[in-house]
C-alpha positions as a LaTeX table, in Angstrom:
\begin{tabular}{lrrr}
\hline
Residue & $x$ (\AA) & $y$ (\AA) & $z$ (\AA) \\
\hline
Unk1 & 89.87 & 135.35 & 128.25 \\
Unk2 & 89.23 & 132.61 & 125.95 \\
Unk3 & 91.73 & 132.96 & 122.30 \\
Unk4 & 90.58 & 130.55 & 119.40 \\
Unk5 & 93.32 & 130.38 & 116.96 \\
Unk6 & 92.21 & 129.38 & 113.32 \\
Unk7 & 95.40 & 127.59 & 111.09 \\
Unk8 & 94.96 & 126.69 & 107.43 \\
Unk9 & 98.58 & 125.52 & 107.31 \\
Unk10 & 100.86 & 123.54 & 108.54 \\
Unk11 & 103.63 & 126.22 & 107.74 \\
Unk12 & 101.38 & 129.00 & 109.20 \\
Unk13 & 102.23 & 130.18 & 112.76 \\
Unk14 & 100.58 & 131.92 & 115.85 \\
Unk15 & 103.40 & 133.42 & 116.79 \\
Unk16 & 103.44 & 136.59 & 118.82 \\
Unk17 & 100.15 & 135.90 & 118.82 \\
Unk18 & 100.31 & 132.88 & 120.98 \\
Unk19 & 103.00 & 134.41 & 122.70 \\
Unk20 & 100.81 & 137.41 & 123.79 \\
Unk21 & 97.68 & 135.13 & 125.10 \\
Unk22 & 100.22 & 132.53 & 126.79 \\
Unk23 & 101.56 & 135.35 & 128.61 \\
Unk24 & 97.99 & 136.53 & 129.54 \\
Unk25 & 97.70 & 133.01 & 130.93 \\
Unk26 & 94.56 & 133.18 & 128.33 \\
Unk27 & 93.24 & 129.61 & 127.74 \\
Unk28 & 93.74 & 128.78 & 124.01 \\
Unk29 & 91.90 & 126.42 & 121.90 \\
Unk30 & 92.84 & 125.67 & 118.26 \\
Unk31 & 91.34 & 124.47 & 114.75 \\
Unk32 & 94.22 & 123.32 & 112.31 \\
Unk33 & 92.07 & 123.08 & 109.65 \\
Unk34 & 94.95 & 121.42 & 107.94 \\
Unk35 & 95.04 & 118.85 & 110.12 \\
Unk36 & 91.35 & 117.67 & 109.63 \\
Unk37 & 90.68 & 119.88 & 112.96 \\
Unk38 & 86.92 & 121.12 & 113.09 \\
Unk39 & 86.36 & 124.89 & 113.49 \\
Unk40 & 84.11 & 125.71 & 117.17 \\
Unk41 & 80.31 & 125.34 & 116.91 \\
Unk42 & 79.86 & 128.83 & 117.45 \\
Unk43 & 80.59 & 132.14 & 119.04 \\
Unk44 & 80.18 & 130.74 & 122.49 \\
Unk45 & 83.40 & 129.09 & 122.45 \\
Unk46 & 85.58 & 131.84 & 122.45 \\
Unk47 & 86.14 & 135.70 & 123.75 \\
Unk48 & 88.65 & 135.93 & 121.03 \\
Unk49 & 88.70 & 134.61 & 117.52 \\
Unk50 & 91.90 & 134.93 & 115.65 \\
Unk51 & 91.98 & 133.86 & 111.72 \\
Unk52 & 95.22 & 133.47 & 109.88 \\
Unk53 & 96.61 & 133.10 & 106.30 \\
Unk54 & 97.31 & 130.86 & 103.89 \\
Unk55 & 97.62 & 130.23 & 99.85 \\
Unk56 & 93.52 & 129.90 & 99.98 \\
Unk57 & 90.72 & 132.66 & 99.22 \\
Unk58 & 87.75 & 133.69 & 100.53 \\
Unk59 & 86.18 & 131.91 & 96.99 \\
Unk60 & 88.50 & 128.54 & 97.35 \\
Unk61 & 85.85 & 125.67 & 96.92 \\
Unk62 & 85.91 & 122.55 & 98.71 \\
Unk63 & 86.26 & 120.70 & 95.58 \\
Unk64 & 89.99 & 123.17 & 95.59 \\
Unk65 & 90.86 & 122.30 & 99.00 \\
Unk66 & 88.82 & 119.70 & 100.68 \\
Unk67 & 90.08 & 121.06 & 104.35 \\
Unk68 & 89.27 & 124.81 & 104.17 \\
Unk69 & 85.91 & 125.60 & 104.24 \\
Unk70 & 85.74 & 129.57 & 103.25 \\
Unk71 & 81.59 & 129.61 & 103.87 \\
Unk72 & 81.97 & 127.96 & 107.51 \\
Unk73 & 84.85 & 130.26 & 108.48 \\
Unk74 & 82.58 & 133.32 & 107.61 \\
Unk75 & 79.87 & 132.40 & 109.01 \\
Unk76 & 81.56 & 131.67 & 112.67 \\
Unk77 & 83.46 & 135.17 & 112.03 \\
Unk78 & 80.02 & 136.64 & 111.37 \\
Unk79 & 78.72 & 135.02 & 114.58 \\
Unk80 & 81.93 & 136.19 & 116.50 \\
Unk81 & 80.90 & 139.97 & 115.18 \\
Unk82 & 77.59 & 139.78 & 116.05 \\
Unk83 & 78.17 & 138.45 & 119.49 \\
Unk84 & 80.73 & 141.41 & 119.68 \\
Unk85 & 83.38 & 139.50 & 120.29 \\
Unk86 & 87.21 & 140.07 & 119.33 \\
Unk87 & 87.89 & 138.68 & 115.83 \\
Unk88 & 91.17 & 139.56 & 114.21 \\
Unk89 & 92.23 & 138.28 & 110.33 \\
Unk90 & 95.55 & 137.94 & 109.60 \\
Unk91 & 96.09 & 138.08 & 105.24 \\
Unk92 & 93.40 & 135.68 & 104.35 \\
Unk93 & 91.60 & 135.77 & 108.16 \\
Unk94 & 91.03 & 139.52 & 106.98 \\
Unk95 & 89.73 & 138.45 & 103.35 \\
Unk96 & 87.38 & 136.39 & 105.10 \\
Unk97 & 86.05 & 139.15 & 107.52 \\
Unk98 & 85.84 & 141.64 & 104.61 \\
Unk99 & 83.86 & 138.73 & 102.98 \\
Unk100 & 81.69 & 137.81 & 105.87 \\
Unk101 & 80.78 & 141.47 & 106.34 \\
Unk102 & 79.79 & 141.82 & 102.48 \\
Unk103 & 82.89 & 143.17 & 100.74 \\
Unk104 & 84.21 & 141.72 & 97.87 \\
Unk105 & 87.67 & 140.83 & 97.66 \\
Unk106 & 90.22 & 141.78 & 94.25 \\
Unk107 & 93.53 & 140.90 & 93.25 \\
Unk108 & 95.69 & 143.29 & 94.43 \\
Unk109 & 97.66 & 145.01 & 91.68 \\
Unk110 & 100.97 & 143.59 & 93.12 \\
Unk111 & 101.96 & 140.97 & 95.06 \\
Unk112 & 103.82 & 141.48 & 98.42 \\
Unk113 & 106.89 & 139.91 & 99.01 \\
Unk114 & 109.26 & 140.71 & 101.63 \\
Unk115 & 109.66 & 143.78 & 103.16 \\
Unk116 & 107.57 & 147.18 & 102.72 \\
Unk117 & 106.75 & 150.22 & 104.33 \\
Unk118 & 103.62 & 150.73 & 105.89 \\
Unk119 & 102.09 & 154.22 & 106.53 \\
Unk120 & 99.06 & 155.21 & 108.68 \\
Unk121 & 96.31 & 156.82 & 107.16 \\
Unk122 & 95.01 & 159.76 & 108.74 \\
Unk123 & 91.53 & 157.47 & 110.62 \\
Unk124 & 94.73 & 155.30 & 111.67 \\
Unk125 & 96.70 & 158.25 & 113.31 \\
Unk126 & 93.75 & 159.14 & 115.54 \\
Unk127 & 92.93 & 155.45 & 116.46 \\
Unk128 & 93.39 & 154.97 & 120.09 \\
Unk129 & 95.20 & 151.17 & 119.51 \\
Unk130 & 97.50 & 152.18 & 116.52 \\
Unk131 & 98.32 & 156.03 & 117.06 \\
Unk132 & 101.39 & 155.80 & 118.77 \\
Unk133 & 103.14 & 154.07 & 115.50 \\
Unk134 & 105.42 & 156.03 & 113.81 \\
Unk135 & 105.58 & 157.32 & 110.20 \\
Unk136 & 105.80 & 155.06 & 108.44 \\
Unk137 & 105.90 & 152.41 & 110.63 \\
Unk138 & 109.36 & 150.11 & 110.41 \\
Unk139 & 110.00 & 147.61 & 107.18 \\
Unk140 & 108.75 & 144.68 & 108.29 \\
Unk141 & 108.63 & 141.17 & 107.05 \\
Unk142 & 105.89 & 139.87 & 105.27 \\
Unk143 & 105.60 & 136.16 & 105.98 \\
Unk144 & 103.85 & 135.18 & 102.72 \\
Unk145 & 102.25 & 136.02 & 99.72 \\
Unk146 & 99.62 & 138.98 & 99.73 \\
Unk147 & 97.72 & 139.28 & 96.18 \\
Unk148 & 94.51 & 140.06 & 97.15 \\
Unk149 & 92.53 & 143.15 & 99.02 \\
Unk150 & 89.31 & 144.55 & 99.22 \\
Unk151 & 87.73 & 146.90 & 96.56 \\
Unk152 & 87.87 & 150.28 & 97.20 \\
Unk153 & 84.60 & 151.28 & 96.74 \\
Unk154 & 83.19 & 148.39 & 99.23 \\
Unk155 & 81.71 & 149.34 & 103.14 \\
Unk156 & 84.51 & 147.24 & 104.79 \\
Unk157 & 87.43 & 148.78 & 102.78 \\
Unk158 & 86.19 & 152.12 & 102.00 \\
Unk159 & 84.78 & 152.91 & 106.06 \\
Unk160 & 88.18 & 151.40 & 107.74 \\
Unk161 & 91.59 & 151.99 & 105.73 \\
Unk162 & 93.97 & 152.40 & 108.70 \\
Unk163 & 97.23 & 151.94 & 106.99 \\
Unk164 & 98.44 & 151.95 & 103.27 \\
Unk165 & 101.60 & 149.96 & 101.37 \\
Unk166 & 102.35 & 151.94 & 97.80 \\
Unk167 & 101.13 & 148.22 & 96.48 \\
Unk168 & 97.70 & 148.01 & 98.40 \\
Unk169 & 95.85 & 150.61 & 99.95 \\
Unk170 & 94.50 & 148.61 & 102.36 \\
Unk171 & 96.94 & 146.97 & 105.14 \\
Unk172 & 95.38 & 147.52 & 108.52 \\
Unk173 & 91.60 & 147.72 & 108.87 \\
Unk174 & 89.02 & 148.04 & 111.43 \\
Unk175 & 85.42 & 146.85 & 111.88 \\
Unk176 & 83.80 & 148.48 & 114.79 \\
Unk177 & 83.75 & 147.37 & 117.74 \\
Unk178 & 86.65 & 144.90 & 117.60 \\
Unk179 & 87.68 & 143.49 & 114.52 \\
Unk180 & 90.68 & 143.72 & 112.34 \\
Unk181 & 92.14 & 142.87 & 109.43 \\
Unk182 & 95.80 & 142.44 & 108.64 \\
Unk183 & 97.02 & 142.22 & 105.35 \\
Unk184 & 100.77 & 140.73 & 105.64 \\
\hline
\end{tabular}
């Protein structure tokens, strides 16, 4: 399996997430976008596309942040979907697949800072990947910021709420086949 790890910051890391491919023995490619690092061509690159946070949104300009280039990232997360490949957003990774599959992100009504309990939804008790969680799942830390989420009344967050915060409804969601979004 081929992981392609997206970083808009220098103080963003992969984590468990690099843990978990390196332990695969998964090759792993990366595009620090900080860093002046350019994202893959397309789709072909990868098997697994994984898109991470940072202070950015889907709607930062250029002209904002001369590195991040929001239209770019959704169009190779678009690609990735339509390929079917795996594609998982992590806080602003899962803005930009709600935006890339035509939902509009909000500000969230609070931000998220520290540590809050998570509960499954009832679609994210039967799901085969998250069911065995418990309710609610553990306090867990939230790395950074989280202000923003997807409307309610849009196809990405209205067709694949898997887990809920009392501060956004949306935390955990699913795009069928295999793409997520984590809100942290």
């Amino acid at each position: 399996m081929r992981v392609h790890f997206v970083v808009h910051e220098s103080f963003e890391s992969a984590g468990a997430y690099l843990k978990w491919a390196e332990d695969r023995g998964y090759a792993i490619s990366w595009s620090c976008v900080y860093a002046g690092e350019a994202l893959p061509p397309n789709a072909d690159e990868f098997d697994m596309l994984v898109v991470f946070g940072g202070p950015q949104s889907p709607r930062t300009t250029r002209e904002e942040c001369p590195y991040f280039d929001s239209r770019a990232e959704q169009h190779l997360i678009n690609q990735a979907i339509t390929a079917r490949r795996m594609v998982i957003g992590i806080c602003l990774g899962s803005q930009l697949i709600g935006e890339a599959l035509g939902a509009a992100v909000c500000q969230s009504p609070e931000k998220e800072i520290g540590y809050y309990p998570i509960t499954l939804t009832e679609a994210g008790l039967r799901h085969p990947l998250i069911a065995h969680f418990w309710l609610p799942v553990n306090r867990r830390p939230l790395a950074q910021r989280y202000a923003r989420t997807h409307r309610s009344g849009d196809r990405a967050g209205r067709k694949c709420r898997l887990s809920t915060s009392d501060s956004a409804v949306r935390q955990f969601c699913l795009r069928l086949p295999v793409s997520y979004g984590i809100y942290r």
